[in-house]
XYZ file of C-alpha atoms in Angstrom:
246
model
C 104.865 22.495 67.979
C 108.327 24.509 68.468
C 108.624 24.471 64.526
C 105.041 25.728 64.192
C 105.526 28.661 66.431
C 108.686 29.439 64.579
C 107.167 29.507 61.799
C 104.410 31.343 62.481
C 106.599 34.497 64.083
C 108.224 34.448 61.158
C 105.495 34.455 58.836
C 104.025 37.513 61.246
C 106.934 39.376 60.996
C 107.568 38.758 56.802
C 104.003 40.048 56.669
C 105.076 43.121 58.800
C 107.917 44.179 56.967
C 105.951 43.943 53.605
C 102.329 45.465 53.918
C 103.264 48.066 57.157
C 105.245 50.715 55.159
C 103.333 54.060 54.269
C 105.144 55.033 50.861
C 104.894 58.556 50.290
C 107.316 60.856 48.225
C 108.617 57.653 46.690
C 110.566 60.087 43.878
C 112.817 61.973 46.477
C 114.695 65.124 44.874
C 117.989 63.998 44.017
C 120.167 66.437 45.947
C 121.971 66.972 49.755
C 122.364 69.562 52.173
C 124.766 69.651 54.934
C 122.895 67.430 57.159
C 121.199 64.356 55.029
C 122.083 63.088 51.266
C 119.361 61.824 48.690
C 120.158 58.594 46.078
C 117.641 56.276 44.025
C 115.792 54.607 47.030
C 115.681 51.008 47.748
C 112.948 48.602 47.775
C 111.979 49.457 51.732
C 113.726 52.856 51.440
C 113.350 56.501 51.367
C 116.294 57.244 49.321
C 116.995 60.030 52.071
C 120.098 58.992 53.740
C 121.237 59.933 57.507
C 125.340 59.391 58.384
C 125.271 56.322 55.686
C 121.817 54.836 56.438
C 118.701 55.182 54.262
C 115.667 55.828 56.171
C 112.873 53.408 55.796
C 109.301 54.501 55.183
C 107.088 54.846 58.402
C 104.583 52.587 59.457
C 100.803 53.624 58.681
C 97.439 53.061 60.550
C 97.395 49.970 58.528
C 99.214 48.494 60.925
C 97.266 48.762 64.272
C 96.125 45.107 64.006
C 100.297 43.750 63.865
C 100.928 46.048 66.742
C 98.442 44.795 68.995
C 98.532 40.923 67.763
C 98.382 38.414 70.211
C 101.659 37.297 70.005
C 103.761 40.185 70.183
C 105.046 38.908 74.127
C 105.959 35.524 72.359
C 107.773 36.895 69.682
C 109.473 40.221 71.687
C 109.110 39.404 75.402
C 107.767 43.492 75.922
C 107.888 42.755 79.031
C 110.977 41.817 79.901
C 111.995 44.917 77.745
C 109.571 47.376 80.031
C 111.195 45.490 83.629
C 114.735 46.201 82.162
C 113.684 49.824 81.728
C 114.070 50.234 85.667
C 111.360 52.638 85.917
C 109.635 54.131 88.921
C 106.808 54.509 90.407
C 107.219 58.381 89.673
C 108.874 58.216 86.526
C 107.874 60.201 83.524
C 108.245 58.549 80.177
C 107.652 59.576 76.496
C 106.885 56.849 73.810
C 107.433 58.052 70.706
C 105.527 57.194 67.828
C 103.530 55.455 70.602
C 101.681 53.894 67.273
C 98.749 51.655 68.995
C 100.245 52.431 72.648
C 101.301 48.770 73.314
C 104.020 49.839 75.399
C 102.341 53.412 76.500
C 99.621 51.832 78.679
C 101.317 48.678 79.858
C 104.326 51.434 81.153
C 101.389 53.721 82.353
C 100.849 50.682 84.911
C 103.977 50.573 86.303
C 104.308 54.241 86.893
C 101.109 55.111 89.310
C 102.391 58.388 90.251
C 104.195 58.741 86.998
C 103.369 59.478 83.541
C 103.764 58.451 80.079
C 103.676 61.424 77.132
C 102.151 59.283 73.700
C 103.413 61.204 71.312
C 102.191 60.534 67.514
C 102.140 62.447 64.612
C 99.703 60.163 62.371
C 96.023 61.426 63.643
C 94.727 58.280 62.666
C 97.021 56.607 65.408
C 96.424 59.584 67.883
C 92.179 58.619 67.572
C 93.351 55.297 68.325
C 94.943 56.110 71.191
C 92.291 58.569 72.568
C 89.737 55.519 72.526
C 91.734 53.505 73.918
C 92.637 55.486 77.050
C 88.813 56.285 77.861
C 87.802 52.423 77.279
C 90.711 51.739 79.751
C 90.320 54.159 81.923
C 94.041 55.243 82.410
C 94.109 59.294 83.608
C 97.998 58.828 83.219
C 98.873 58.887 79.827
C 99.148 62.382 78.108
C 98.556 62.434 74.010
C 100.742 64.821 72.114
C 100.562 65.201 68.509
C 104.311 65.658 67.582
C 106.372 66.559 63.902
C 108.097 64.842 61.887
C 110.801 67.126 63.794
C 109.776 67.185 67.175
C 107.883 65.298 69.867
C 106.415 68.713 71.053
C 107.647 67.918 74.531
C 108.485 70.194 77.215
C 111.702 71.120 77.994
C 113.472 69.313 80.806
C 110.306 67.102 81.905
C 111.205 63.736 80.613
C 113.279 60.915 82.956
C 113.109 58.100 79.794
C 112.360 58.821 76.285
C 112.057 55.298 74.177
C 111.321 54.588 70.542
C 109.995 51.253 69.871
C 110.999 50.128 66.284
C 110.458 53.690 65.490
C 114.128 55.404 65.476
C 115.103 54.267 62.089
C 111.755 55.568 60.463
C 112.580 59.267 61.569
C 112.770 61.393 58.907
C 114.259 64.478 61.017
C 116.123 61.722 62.583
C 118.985 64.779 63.794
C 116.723 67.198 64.353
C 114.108 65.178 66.314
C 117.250 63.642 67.960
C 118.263 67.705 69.361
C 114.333 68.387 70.669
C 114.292 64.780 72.351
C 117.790 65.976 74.280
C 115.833 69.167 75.506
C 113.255 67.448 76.560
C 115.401 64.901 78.848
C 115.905 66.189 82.278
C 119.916 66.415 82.984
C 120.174 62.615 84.073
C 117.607 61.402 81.400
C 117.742 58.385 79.046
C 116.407 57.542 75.781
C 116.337 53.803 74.871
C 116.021 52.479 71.519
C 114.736 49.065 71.006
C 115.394 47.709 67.248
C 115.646 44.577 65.423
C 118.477 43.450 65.575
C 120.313 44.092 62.015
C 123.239 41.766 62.392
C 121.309 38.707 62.180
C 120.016 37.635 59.095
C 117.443 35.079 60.306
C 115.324 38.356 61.459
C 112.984 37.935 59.114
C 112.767 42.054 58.541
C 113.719 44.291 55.475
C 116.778 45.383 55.764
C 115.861 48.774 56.412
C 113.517 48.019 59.369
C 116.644 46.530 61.477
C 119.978 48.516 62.945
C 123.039 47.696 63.873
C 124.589 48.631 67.294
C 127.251 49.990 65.397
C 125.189 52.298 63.413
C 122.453 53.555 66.231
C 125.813 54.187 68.236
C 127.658 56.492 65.353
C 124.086 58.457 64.838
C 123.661 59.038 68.539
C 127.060 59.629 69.168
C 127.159 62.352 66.309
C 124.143 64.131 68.430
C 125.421 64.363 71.868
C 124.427 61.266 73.090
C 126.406 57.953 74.621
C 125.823 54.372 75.368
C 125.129 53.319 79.233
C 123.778 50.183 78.126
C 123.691 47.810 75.342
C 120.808 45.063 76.629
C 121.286 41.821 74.118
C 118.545 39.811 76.255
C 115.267 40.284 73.813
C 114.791 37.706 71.590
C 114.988 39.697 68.369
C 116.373 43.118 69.437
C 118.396 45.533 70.724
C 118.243 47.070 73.985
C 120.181 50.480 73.836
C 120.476 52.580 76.470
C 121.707 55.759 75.661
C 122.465 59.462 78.070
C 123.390 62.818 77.394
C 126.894 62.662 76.814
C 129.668 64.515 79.149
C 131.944 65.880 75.990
């Protein structure tokens, strides 16, 4: 039975990485500015690179159904990853690219007095998560339509911004990097939780994973340092990351 529910994680996440990435502007234009570099793309690339790393191609609507599947606790243990996130009940919290809002309403929850900004920029996402907060009822969770640039989040009104598998499909990843730091109050977070790149038995594409050593460089290089580096989830990082004193 252990094997079998290896190897049916597995399988879910091998289907993940292959049928969840929205290819558009598969041809990039071949040239660079001061900011990001363009190449021939990979397989589960962009060929837009960021400080060394090709971006990967966002997830589409396609993949509401792997978002909410039944097994996602098994496989990720969300809610260890939500109790480690040492939230409040008044805490306000923006999930970005809040997708299906797995971890939007199961946050809105915890935070009674609180409140959780879902902020999408896909509109067939953001219907999805208008239905689902008037069949559940929640009055705390807040929809915002972002950019591919911004989150389109007030300024200093944010305790914890997180991005669930979501940071390395940025395409503004600087830019929407310097609107998520206005948006943080002065002692506010942003966590990034993503598969875990240095381990090759993950089974997802290359591109769909990060290395500590990476997400620190691209934070670092935006004003931002690591508090916390959380290796307890069963496939990926934890990073805890604050505005940065220098």
């Amino acid at each position: 039975m252990k094997f079998y529910g290896t190897f049916i994680i597995i399988l879910g996440l091998f289907v993940f990485a292959t049928c969840r990435c929205q290819k558009k502007n598969l041809q990039p234009q071949l040239k660079s500015d001061s900011t990001y570099s363009f190449a021939k793309r990979s397989s589960d690339g962009t060929g837009k690179y960021y400080l060394g790393r090709e971006i990967s191609f966002i997830m589409g609507a396609e993949g509401a159904d792997w978002l909410q599947r039944n097994t996602r606790q098994q496989e990720e243990n969300t809610r260890l990853a939500i109790e480690k996130m040492q939230l409040t009940p008044r805490s306000v919290v923006a999930d970005i690219g809040a997708g299906t809002g797995y971890y939007t309403f199961a946050i809105a929850g915890k935070i009674t007095q609180g409140k959780v900004f879902a902020v999408e920029i896909q509109e067939e996402m953001i219907k999805y998560l208008q239905d689902k907060k008037i069949s559940t009822g929640i009055t705390n969770v807040e929809i915002i339509k972002g950019t591919d640039k911004s989150p389109n989040l007030t300024e200093n009104s944010v305790d914890l911004a997180i991005m669930v598998d979501v940071y390395h499909e940025l395409e503004f990843p600087h830019e929407m990097l310097e609107s998520i730091k206005k948006a943080l109050k002065t002692d506010g977070k942003i966590l990034l939780l993503e598969y875990r790149a240095e381990d090759a038995s993950i089974a997802i594409k290359p591109h769909h994973k990060m290395t500590v050593k990476q997400a620190d460089k691209e934070m670092i290089a935006n004003g931002f340092e690591l508090l916390y580096d959380g290796e307890f989830l069963p496939i990926q990082h934890f990073l805890l990351y604050r505005k940065s004193n220098k």
